mmCIF file of C-alpha atoms in Angstrom:
data_model
loop_
_atom_site.group_PDB
_atom_site.id
_atom_site.type_symbol
_atom_site.label_atom_id
_atom_site.label_comp_id
_atom_site.label_asym_id
_atom_site.label_seq_id
_atom_site.Cartn_x
_atom_site.Cartn_y
_atom_site.Cartn_z
ATOM 1 C CA MET A 1 94.721 146.044 72.665
ATOM 2 C CA LYS A 2 96.468 145.252 69.378
ATOM 3 C CA PHE A 3 96.362 141.556 69.974
ATOM 4 C CA LYS A 4 92.657 141.783 70.701
ATOM 5 C CA TYR A 5 91.920 143.267 67.256
ATOM 6 C CA ILE A 6 94.133 140.712 65.566
ATOM 7 C CA ILE A 7 92.061 137.909 66.972
ATOM 8 C CA LEU A 8 88.815 139.565 65.919
ATOM 9 C CA LEU A 9 90.000 140.279 62.401
ATOM 10 C CA THR A 10 91.015 136.627 62.126
ATOM 11 C CA LEU A 11 87.570 135.405 63.274
ATOM 12 C CA ILE A 12 85.788 137.735 60.911
ATOM 13 C CA PHE A 13 87.778 136.675 57.880
ATOM 14 C CA ASN A 14 87.250 132.990 58.743
ATOM 15 C CA LEU A 15 83.545 133.666 58.873
ATOM 16 C CA LEU A 16 83.467 135.612 55.609
ATOM 17 C CA PHE A 17 85.660 133.365 53.488
ATOM 18 C CA SER A 18 86.024 129.927 55.004
ATOM 19 C CA GLN A 19 82.653 129.696 56.722
ATOM 20 C CA GLN A 20 84.216 127.279 59.248
ATOM 21 C CA VAL A 21 83.884 129.272 62.468
ATOM 22 C CA SER A 22 83.157 127.245 65.538
ATOM 23 C CA ARG A 23 80.594 127.966 68.210
ATOM 24 C CA SER A 24 83.404 129.110 70.613
ATOM 25 C CA ASP A 25 84.617 131.536 67.989
ATOM 26 C CA LEU A 26 81.094 133.080 67.713
ATOM 27 C CA ASN A 27 80.922 133.429 71.481
ATOM 28 C CA LYS A 28 84.228 135.313 71.383
ATOM 29 C CA LEU A 29 82.743 137.744 68.806
ATOM 30 C CA ARG A 30 79.941 138.567 71.212
ATOM 31 C CA GLU A 31 82.406 139.693 73.882
ATOM 32 C CA PHE A 32 83.497 142.745 71.790
ATOM 33 C CA SER A 33 81.862 146.151 72.472
ATOM 34 C CA ASN A 34 80.269 148.393 69.867
ATOM 35 C CA SER A 35 83.344 150.630 69.829
ATOM 36 C CA ASP A 36 85.579 147.610 69.182
ATOM 37 C CA LEU A 37 83.344 146.642 66.236
ATOM 38 C CA ASP A 38 83.356 150.242 64.844
ATOM 39 C CA PHE A 39 87.174 150.177 64.840
ATOM 40 C CA ILE A 40 87.280 146.850 63.082
ATOM 41 C CA ARG A 41 84.800 148.202 60.469
ATOM 42 C CA GLU A 42 87.227 150.982 59.692
ATOM 43 C CA GLN A 43 90.104 148.583 59.453
ATOM 44 C CA LEU A 44 88.124 146.372 57.073
ATOM 45 C CA LEU A 45 87.230 149.248 54.831
ATOM 46 C CA SER A 46 90.898 150.176 54.508
ATOM 47 C CA GLN A 47 91.716 146.613 53.275
ATOM 48 C CA SER A 48 91.054 145.002 49.984
ATOM 49 C CA VAL A 49 88.444 142.463 51.025
ATOM 50 C CA GLN A 50 87.931 141.356 47.336
ATOM 51 C CA ASP A 51 91.062 139.289 47.666
ATOM 52 C CA PRO A 52 91.461 138.030 51.229
ATOM 53 C CA SER A 53 95.100 137.068 50.452
ATOM 54 C CA ASN A 54 95.954 140.841 50.487
ATOM 55 C CA PHE A 55 95.088 140.933 54.165
ATOM 56 C CA THR A 56 97.932 139.731 56.453
ATOM 57 C CA LEU A 57 98.341 139.733 60.226
ATOM 58 C CA ASP A 58 101.428 141.390 61.713
ATOM 59 C CA THR A 59 103.127 138.163 62.642
ATOM 60 C CA ASP A 60 102.220 134.553 63.112
ATOM 61 C CA LYS A 61 104.120 134.736 66.336
ATOM 62 C CA GLU A 62 101.726 137.139 67.959
ATOM 63 C CA ILE A 63 98.772 134.794 67.302
ATOM 64 C CA LYS A 64 100.729 131.842 68.654
ATOM 65 C CA ASP A 65 101.673 133.807 71.791
ATOM 66 C CA LEU A 66 97.954 134.574 72.345
ATOM 67 C CA GLN A 67 96.990 130.989 71.714
ATOM 68 C CA GLN A 68 99.673 129.845 74.187
ATOM 69 C CA GLN A 69 98.220 132.234 76.852
ATOM 70 C CA ASP A 70 94.732 130.717 76.298
ATOM 71 C CA ILE A 71 96.220 127.248 76.749
ATOM 72 C CA ILE A 72 97.905 128.255 80.023
ATOM 73 C CA SER A 73 94.686 129.744 81.304
ATOM 74 C CA ILE A 74 92.685 126.613 80.550
ATOM 75 C CA SER A 75 95.346 124.435 82.021
ATOM 76 C CA THR A 76 95.227 126.427 85.294
ATOM 77 C CA GLU A 77 91.467 126.215 85.471
ATOM 78 C CA SER A 78 91.461 122.430 84.879
ATOM 79 C CA THR A 79 93.668 121.841 87.906
ATOM 80 C CA SER A 80 91.555 124.087 90.140
ATOM 81 C CA ASN A 81 89.944 122.517 93.238
ATOM 82 C CA ASP A 82 86.761 124.456 92.809
ATOM 83 C CA ASN A 83 84.957 121.479 91.207
ATOM 84 C CA ALA A 84 86.641 118.744 93.234
ATOM 85 C CA GLU A 85 84.567 116.087 94.879
ATOM 86 C CA TYR A 86 83.411 116.284 98.491
ATOM 87 C CA PHE A 87 84.129 112.731 99.675
ATOM 88 C CA GLY A 88 81.118 110.614 100.792
ATOM 89 C CA TYR A 89 78.154 112.863 100.078
ATOM 90 C CA SER A 90 77.139 111.125 96.818
ATOM 91 C CA SER A 91 76.686 107.904 98.807
ATOM 92 C CA PHE A 92 73.447 109.255 100.191
ATOM 93 C CA VAL A 93 71.898 110.033 96.783
ATOM 94 C CA ARG A 94 70.055 106.759 95.992
ATOM 95 C CA ASP A 95 66.686 105.356 94.915
ATOM 96 C CA ILE A 96 65.333 103.139 97.659
ATOM 97 C CA ASN A 97 62.185 101.659 96.272
ATOM 98 C CA PHE A 98 63.773 98.175 96.859
ATOM 99 C CA PHE A 99 62.974 98.552 100.600
ATOM 100 C CA ASP A 100 59.626 96.938 100.049
ATOM 101 C CA ASN A 101 61.524 93.612 99.457
ATOM 102 C CA ILE A 102 63.351 93.708 102.770
ATOM 103 C CA PRO A 103 62.382 90.776 105.059
ATOM 104 C CA THR A 104 60.983 91.782 108.479
ATOM 105 C CA PRO A 105 63.675 91.689 111.128
ATOM 106 C CA SER A 106 63.023 89.270 113.996
ATOM 107 C CA ASN A 107 63.373 92.049 116.524
ATOM 108 C CA TYR A 108 60.855 94.336 114.767
ATOM 109 C CA LEU A 109 58.112 95.527 117.177
ATOM 110 C CA LEU A 110 54.572 95.601 115.900
ATOM 111 C CA GLY A 111 52.504 98.759 116.224
ATOM 112 C CA PRO A 112 49.474 100.668 115.156
ATOM 113 C CA GLY A 113 49.030 100.721 111.408
ATOM 114 C CA ASP A 114 50.928 97.439 110.735
ATOM 115 C CA GLU A 115 49.101 94.718 108.734
ATOM 116 C CA ILE A 116 49.580 91.189 109.993
ATOM 117 C CA ILE A 117 48.697 87.906 108.271
ATOM 118 C CA ILE A 118 47.692 84.952 110.520
ATOM 119 C CA SER A 119 47.905 81.629 108.818
ATOM 120 C CA LEU A 120 46.723 78.349 110.289
ATOM 121 C CA TYR A 121 47.686 75.094 108.512
ATOM 122 C CA GLY A 122 47.515 71.414 109.186
ATOM 123 C CA GLU A 123 44.270 70.025 110.555
ATOM 124 C CA VAL A 124 42.841 73.535 110.261
ATOM 125 C CA ASN A 125 43.645 75.659 107.263
ATOM 126 C CA LYS A 126 42.752 79.304 107.529
ATOM 127 C CA GLN A 127 44.247 82.705 106.667
ATOM 128 C CA GLN A 128 43.136 86.211 107.801
ATOM 129 C CA ASN A 129 44.528 89.692 107.567
ATOM 130 C CA PHE A 130 44.283 92.210 110.342
ATOM 131 C CA ILE A 131 45.243 95.902 110.754
ATOM 132 C CA ILE A 132 46.551 96.861 114.209
ATOM 133 C CA SER A 133 44.408 99.653 115.611
ATOM 134 C CA ASN A 134 45.558 102.889 117.123
ATOM 135 C CA GLN A 135 45.145 101.133 120.506
ATOM 136 C CA GLY A 136 47.450 98.390 119.384
ATOM 137 C CA THR A 137 44.807 95.661 119.103
ATOM 138 C CA ILE A 138 43.150 93.416 116.579
ATOM 139 C CA TYR A 139 39.672 91.944 116.805
ATOM 140 C CA TYR A 140 39.350 88.165 116.369
ATOM 141 C CA ASP A 141 35.948 86.547 116.272
ATOM 142 C CA SER A 142 34.993 84.622 119.408
ATOM 143 C CA LEU A 143 37.993 86.058 121.136
ATOM 144 C CA GLY A 144 37.487 89.793 121.105
ATOM 145 C CA PHE A 145 40.290 92.311 121.246
ATOM 146 C CA LEU A 146 43.882 91.094 121.341
ATOM 147 C CA ASN A 147 46.607 93.551 122.192
ATOM 148 C CA ILE A 148 49.795 92.739 120.221
ATOM 149 C CA ALA A 149 51.483 96.191 120.071
ATOM 150 C CA ASN A 150 55.184 96.364 121.002
ATOM 151 C CA LEU A 151 55.577 92.633 120.494
ATOM 152 C CA SER A 152 58.150 91.120 118.244
ATOM 153 C CA LEU A 153 56.968 88.673 115.564
ATOM 154 C CA ASN A 154 57.994 85.692 117.697
ATOM 155 C CA GLU A 155 56.329 87.086 120.809
ATOM 156 C CA ALA A 156 53.171 87.931 118.916
ATOM 157 C CA LYS A 157 53.051 84.444 117.231
ATOM 158 C CA GLU A 158 53.228 82.644 120.675
ATOM 159 C CA PHE A 159 50.732 85.101 122.147
ATOM 160 C CA LEU A 160 48.274 84.389 119.310
ATOM 161 C CA ARG A 161 48.894 80.579 119.441
ATOM 162 C CA GLU A 162 47.952 80.565 123.189
ATOM 163 C CA ASN A 163 44.725 82.630 122.612
ATOM 164 C CA LEU A 164 43.617 80.924 119.418
ATOM 165 C CA SER A 165 44.070 77.498 121.031
ATOM 166 C CA LYS A 166 41.028 78.352 123.047
ATOM 167 C CA ILE A 167 38.881 78.017 119.877
ATOM 168 C CA PHE A 168 41.212 75.681 117.907
ATOM 169 C CA ASN A 169 42.097 72.797 120.178
ATOM 170 C CA THR A 170 44.566 71.434 117.671
ATOM 171 C CA LEU A 171 46.777 74.478 118.146
ATOM 172 C CA SER A 172 47.643 73.594 121.766
ATOM 173 C CA LYS A 173 51.120 72.278 122.465
ATOM 174 C CA ASP A 174 49.671 68.920 123.653
ATOM 175 C CA VAL A 175 48.093 68.190 120.287
ATOM 176 C CA ALA A 176 49.834 70.493 117.789
ATOM 177 C CA THR A 177 48.138 69.067 114.667
ATOM 178 C CA THR A 178 47.550 72.654 113.529
ATOM 179 C CA LYS A 179 50.344 75.124 113.314
ATOM 180 C CA ILE A 180 50.397 78.939 113.173
ATOM 181 C CA ASP A 181 52.429 81.245 111.119
ATOM 182 C CA LEU A 182 52.571 85.095 111.493
ATOM 183 C CA GLN A 183 53.757 87.453 108.723
ATOM 184 C CA VAL A 184 53.757 91.265 108.316
ATOM 185 C CA GLY A 185 51.943 92.549 105.304
ATOM 186 C CA LYS A 186 51.867 96.317 104.780
ATOM 187 C CA ILE A 187 53.813 98.104 107.427
ATOM 188 C CA LYS A 188 53.542 101.595 108.956
ATOM 189 C CA SER A 189 56.060 104.278 108.392
ATOM 190 C CA ILE A 190 57.697 106.034 111.308
ATOM 191 C CA ASN A 191 58.095 109.764 111.878
ATOM 192 C CA VAL A 192 61.740 110.782 112.153
ATOM 193 C CA TYR A 193 62.948 114.366 112.560
ATOM 194 C CA PHE A 194 65.996 115.682 110.750
ATOM 195 C CA THR A 195 67.817 118.737 111.998
ATOM 196 C CA GLY A 196 71.129 120.483 111.112
ATOM 197 C CA MET A 197 72.842 120.316 107.782
ATOM 198 C CA VAL A 198 70.523 117.965 105.852
ATOM 199 C CA ASN A 199 68.922 118.627 102.515
ATOM 200 C CA ASN A 200 65.326 118.208 103.818
ATOM 201 C CA LYS A 201 64.918 119.487 107.399
ATOM 202 C CA GLY A 202 61.969 118.615 109.539
ATOM 203 C CA ILE A 203 59.863 115.566 109.874
ATOM 204 C CA SER A 204 59.994 112.732 107.299
ATOM 205 C CA LEU A 205 58.179 109.439 106.948
ATOM 206 C CA ILE A 206 60.787 106.678 107.140
ATOM 207 C CA HIS A 207 60.629 102.923 106.472
ATOM 208 C CA PRO A 208 60.484 101.249 109.909
ATOM 209 C CA PHE A 209 63.287 98.811 109.146
ATOM 210 C CA SER A 210 65.724 101.619 108.405
ATOM 211 C CA ASP A 211 69.005 102.376 110.022
ATOM 212 C CA VAL A 212 70.399 105.881 110.203
ATOM 213 C CA PHE A 213 72.221 105.501 106.819
ATOM 214 C CA GLN A 214 69.026 104.404 105.105
ATOM 215 C CA ALA A 215 66.997 107.096 106.876
ATOM 216 C CA ILE A 216 69.240 109.903 105.630
ATOM 217 C CA VAL A 217 69.067 108.537 102.088
ATOM 218 C CA GLN A 218 65.251 108.683 102.339
ATOM 219 C CA ALA A 219 65.443 112.222 103.642
ATOM 220 C CA GLY A 220 67.432 113.460 100.638
ATOM 221 C CA GLY A 221 70.997 113.198 101.948
ATOM 222 C CA VAL A 222 73.473 115.452 103.841
ATOM 223 C CA SER A 223 74.194 118.946 102.541
ATOM 224 C CA ILE A 224 77.700 119.740 101.401
ATOM 225 C CA ASN A 225 78.427 121.639 104.619
ATOM 226 C CA GLY A 226 77.207 118.881 106.936
ATOM 227 C CA SER A 227 79.446 116.544 108.895
ATOM 228 C CA LEU A 228 79.583 112.824 107.964
ATOM 229 C CA ARG A 229 81.611 112.035 110.997
ATOM 230 C CA ASN A 230 79.556 113.167 114.030
ATOM 231 C CA ILE A 231 75.885 112.363 113.244
ATOM 232 C CA SER A 232 73.766 112.017 116.348
ATOM 233 C CA ILE A 233 70.671 109.828 116.966
ATOM 234 C CA ILE A 234 68.643 111.596 119.706
ATOM 235 C CA ARG A 235 65.803 109.834 121.532
ATOM 236 C CA LYS A 236 63.749 111.543 124.280
ATOM 237 C CA ASN A 237 66.281 114.405 124.331
ATOM 238 C CA LYS A 238 69.309 112.080 124.907
ATOM 239 C CA GLU A 239 71.895 111.177 122.408
ATOM 240 C CA ILE A 240 71.852 107.375 122.177
ATOM 241 C CA HIS A 241 74.449 106.956 119.419
ATOM 242 C CA SER A 242 76.956 108.918 117.359
ATOM 243 C CA VAL A 243 77.875 107.739 113.839
ATOM 244 C CA ASP A 244 81.118 108.305 111.928
ATOM 245 C CA PHE A 245 80.409 107.237 108.359
ATOM 246 C CA TYR A 246 84.070 107.402 107.235
ATOM 247 C CA SER A 247 84.815 104.013 108.876
ATOM 248 C CA PHE A 248 81.955 102.658 106.741
ATOM 249 C CA LEU A 249 82.812 104.464 103.457
ATOM 250 C CA THR A 250 86.579 103.763 103.636
ATOM 251 C CA LYS A 251 86.736 100.378 105.413
ATOM 252 C CA GLY A 252 83.260 98.922 105.208
ATOM 253 C CA LEU A 253 82.884 98.829 108.983
ATOM 254 C CA ASN A 254 79.185 99.052 109.914
ATOM 255 C CA THR A 255 78.697 100.380 113.395
ATOM 256 C CA PHE A 256 75.198 101.758 112.998
ATOM 257 C CA SER A 257 72.800 99.107 111.598
ATOM 258 C CA GLU A 258 72.229 97.625 115.034
ATOM 259 C CA ILE A 259 70.688 100.923 116.246
ATOM 260 C CA LYS A 260 67.056 100.710 114.994
ATOM 261 C CA LEU A 261 65.144 103.907 114.640
ATOM 262 C CA LEU A 262 61.920 104.470 116.502
ATOM 263 C CA ASP A 263 58.960 106.779 115.897
ATOM 264 C CA GLY A 264 59.935 110.304 117.139
ATOM 265 C CA ASP A 265 63.699 109.794 116.918
ATOM 266 C CA ILE A 266 65.837 112.816 115.876
ATOM 267 C CA ILE A 267 68.810 112.608 113.506
ATOM 268 C CA HIS A 268 71.093 115.680 113.873
ATOM 269 C CA VAL A 269 73.782 116.557 111.408
ATOM 270 C CA PRO A 270 76.127 119.257 112.643
ATOM 271 C CA PRO A 271 78.215 121.449 110.296
ATOM 272 C CA VAL A 272 81.722 120.358 109.196
ATOM 273 C CA LYS A 273 84.319 121.601 111.599
ATOM 274 C CA ASP A 274 87.596 120.799 109.757
ATOM 275 C CA ARG A 275 87.947 120.020 106.120
ATOM 276 C CA VAL A 276 91.130 119.716 103.951
ATOM 277 C CA PHE A 277 91.905 119.261 100.325
ATOM 278 C CA ILE A 278 94.318 116.746 98.894
ATOM 279 C CA SER A 279 95.357 116.271 95.262
ATOM 280 C CA GLY A 280 98.248 114.972 93.101
ATOM 281 C CA ALA A 281 99.572 111.481 93.335
ATOM 282 C CA THR A 282 96.852 109.940 95.435
ATOM 283 C CA ILE A 283 94.134 107.496 94.398
ATOM 284 C CA LEU A 284 91.276 109.994 95.184
ATOM 285 C CA ASN A 285 91.533 113.754 95.010
ATOM 286 C CA GLY A 286 89.096 115.939 96.776
ATOM 287 C CA TYR A 287 87.869 117.398 100.027
ATOM 288 C CA PHE A 288 87.871 115.248 103.166
ATOM 289 C CA GLU A 289 86.625 115.907 106.632
ATOM 290 C CA VAL A 290 89.169 115.380 109.482
ATOM 291 C CA LEU A 291 88.883 115.181 113.187
ATOM 292 C CA GLU A 292 90.974 117.038 115.662
ATOM 293 C CA ASN A 293 93.359 114.130 116.439
ATOM 294 C CA GLU A 294 93.842 112.931 112.779
ATOM 295 C CA HIS A 295 97.054 113.100 110.895
ATOM 296 C CA LEU A 296 98.385 113.374 107.426
ATOM 297 C CA LEU A 297 98.575 109.537 107.274
ATOM 298 C CA ASP A 298 94.779 109.306 108.121
ATOM 299 C CA LEU A 299 94.069 111.656 105.221
ATOM 300 C CA ILE A 300 96.116 109.584 102.764
ATOM 301 C CA ASP A 301 94.196 106.493 103.941
ATOM 302 C CA PHE A 302 90.869 108.287 103.285
ATOM 303 C CA SER A 303 92.065 109.113 99.765
ATOM 304 C CA GLY A 304 92.779 105.500 98.958
ATOM 305 C CA GLY A 305 96.560 105.730 99.410
ATOM 306 C CA LEU A 306 99.315 106.897 97.256
ATOM 307 C CA SER A 307 99.599 106.137 93.531
ATOM 308 C CA PRO A 308 102.676 104.241 92.296
ATOM 309 C CA GLU A 309 104.023 107.446 90.639
ATOM 310 C CA THR A 310 104.365 109.303 93.926
ATOM 311 C CA THR A 311 107.475 110.850 95.337
ATOM 312 C CA ASN A 312 108.280 111.508 98.965
ATOM 313 C CA ILE A 313 107.626 115.200 98.570
ATOM 314 C CA ALA A 314 104.374 117.084 99.268
ATOM 315 C CA LYS A 315 103.397 120.640 99.594
ATOM 316 C CA ILE A 316 101.103 121.828 102.340
ATOM 317 C CA GLU A 317 99.405 125.259 102.175
ATOM 318 C CA SER A 318 97.930 126.368 105.477
ATOM 319 C CA ILE A 319 95.908 129.330 106.650
ATOM 320 C CA LEU A 320 97.518 131.264 109.540
ATOM 321 C CA SER A 321 95.289 132.215 112.351
ATOM 322 C CA THR A 322 94.530 135.957 112.632
ATOM 323 C CA SER A 323 96.486 136.091 115.868
ATOM 324 C CA VAL A 324 99.863 135.238 114.211
ATOM 325 C CA ARG A 325 99.632 136.541 110.691
ATOM 326 C CA GLU A 326 101.448 139.860 110.111
ATOM 327 C CA SER A 327 98.940 141.075 107.452
ATOM 328 C CA GLU A 328 96.216 139.680 105.211
ATOM 329 C CA ASP A 329 98.738 139.473 102.408
ATOM 330 C CA TYR A 330 100.533 136.750 104.394
ATOM 331 C CA ALA A 331 97.441 134.868 105.563
ATOM 332 C CA ARG A 332 98.643 131.639 103.905
ATOM 333 C CA GLN A 333 101.941 129.847 104.131
ATOM 334 C CA ALA A 334 103.272 127.017 102.041
ATOM 335 C CA GLU A 335 106.066 124.469 102.761
ATOM 336 C CA LEU A 336 107.563 121.369 101.215
ATOM 337 C CA ILE A 337 107.549 118.306 103.492
ATOM 338 C CA ASP A 338 109.102 114.831 103.375
ATOM 339 C CA LEU A 339 106.260 112.318 103.570
ATOM 340 C CA ASP A 340 108.311 109.699 105.277
ATOM 341 C CA THR A 341 108.868 111.952 108.253
ATOM 342 C CA SER A 342 105.600 113.856 108.250
ATOM 343 C CA TYR A 343 102.888 111.213 108.369
ATOM 344 C CA ASN A 344 102.114 112.161 112.037
ATOM 345 C CA ARG A 345 101.577 115.825 111.174
ATOM 346 C CA LEU A 346 98.248 117.135 112.461
ATOM 347 C CA LEU A 347 95.894 118.795 109.953
ATOM 348 C CA LYS A 348 94.040 122.058 110.222
ATOM 349 C CA ASN A 349 90.867 123.334 108.705
ATOM 350 C CA GLY A 350 91.554 124.746 105.167
ATOM 351 C CA ASP A 351 94.856 122.877 104.620
ATOM 352 C CA ILE A 352 95.670 122.117 100.964
ATOM 353 C CA ILE A 353 97.941 119.150 100.334
ATOM 354 C CA PHE A 354 99.567 118.404 96.983
ATOM 355 C CA VAL A 355 101.551 115.129 96.596
ATOM 356 C CA TYR A 356 104.133 115.409 93.852
ATOM 357 C CA SER A 357 104.541 112.689 91.110
ATOM 358 C CA ILE A 358 107.873 111.524 89.832
ATOM 359 C CA PRO A 359 108.907 113.652 86.837
ATOM 360 C CA GLY A 360 109.070 112.218 83.379
ATOM 361 C CA VAL A 361 112.430 110.670 82.590
ATOM 362 C CA GLN A 362 113.826 109.647 79.183
ATOM 363 C CA MET A 363 114.383 105.913 79.570
ATOM 364 C CA ASP A 364 115.464 105.039 75.984
ATOM 365 C CA VAL A 365 118.402 105.876 73.776
ATOM 366 C CA GLU A 366 118.343 106.111 70.077
ATOM 367 C CA VAL A 367 120.995 104.110 68.113
ATOM 368 C CA LEU A 368 121.734 105.464 64.577
ATOM 369 C CA GLY A 369 124.339 104.894 61.915
ATOM 370 C CA ARG A 370 126.096 101.824 60.731
ATOM 371 C CA VAL A 371 124.469 99.209 63.041
ATOM 372 C CA LYS A 372 122.376 96.247 62.071
ATOM 373 C CA ASN A 373 119.295 97.315 64.006
ATOM 374 C CA PRO A 374 119.097 101.061 64.567
ATOM 375 C CA GLY A 375 116.276 102.290 66.804
ATOM 376 C CA ASN A 376 115.327 103.030 70.376
ATOM 377 C CA TYR A 377 116.676 100.832 73.177
ATOM 378 C CA PRO A 378 116.339 101.029 76.967
#
């Protein structure tokens, strides 16, 4: 309590006489109760405030001790893992307006709502736009309704060439003095359902050229408790593909873009099952999701590897299961391990790994006295 009043008196005198109190100092003043302030007022009245030099603190050491306590507290907070990054989740927070510039894939299937542009060039030059109806058809003068739904661009182009050659003879393969080109103008969005641990559950309108990664970006990303390693694509109540994004985020291996989403697909993101924390002498520090069969070496690979300053020593804190712990006071255990012999150690949910760095070593000596060139030498 004595130290508390010493600090407050120091702040007040700085305010009264130096007028150089920081915002943090003012915030400290607000933490004192009315009874604290009444006590300080009595102390001030007993001092000669006309000459602030008459007021002295008990010892400079007491203030330095208090300041050192604050420094230790701040240092402890700065190394806390409370604000550490959860690996991979920020990758799904993106602006995706550039999708309008993506060329139409050759295997894209036309459907209701799509706009197509039919161009004839050569002996006949003509261009027309059509919107595919809900029945999957377009209406072409002199030909009537043409059903082009569920056809790829190449299939639809050949289908239209055969039918339009009935009214444009030069389109036939025998003559071929007129050629046909087919392009997609405005395209329809598809309805995709998102379930599980996503930021925006329910149905979302998704760009039809999207893969599962792009679809999740458009839906707002995965919540912090969602898995990035076991995301399911469900079609007609059957899982058609499972995605582990770690292989993409850590190695650039794309195993999901070949799976094109269709209208009515479901993307399900389950909760994270096992997550561990690693810090210290690794390239990346943070939380990583691990699978049941993954080892410490896998985790180090996810974190980008070890830094050059690493030692062979690491500390692992684990949570004991309720069946083996003696009491809640001993729910955690910590041990030092040798990395060289522990890379195949399996990881458990809640593990905390700290990789030690080599300690600082004085590498120079100082040469003094009667020498030509005194100074520091390795």
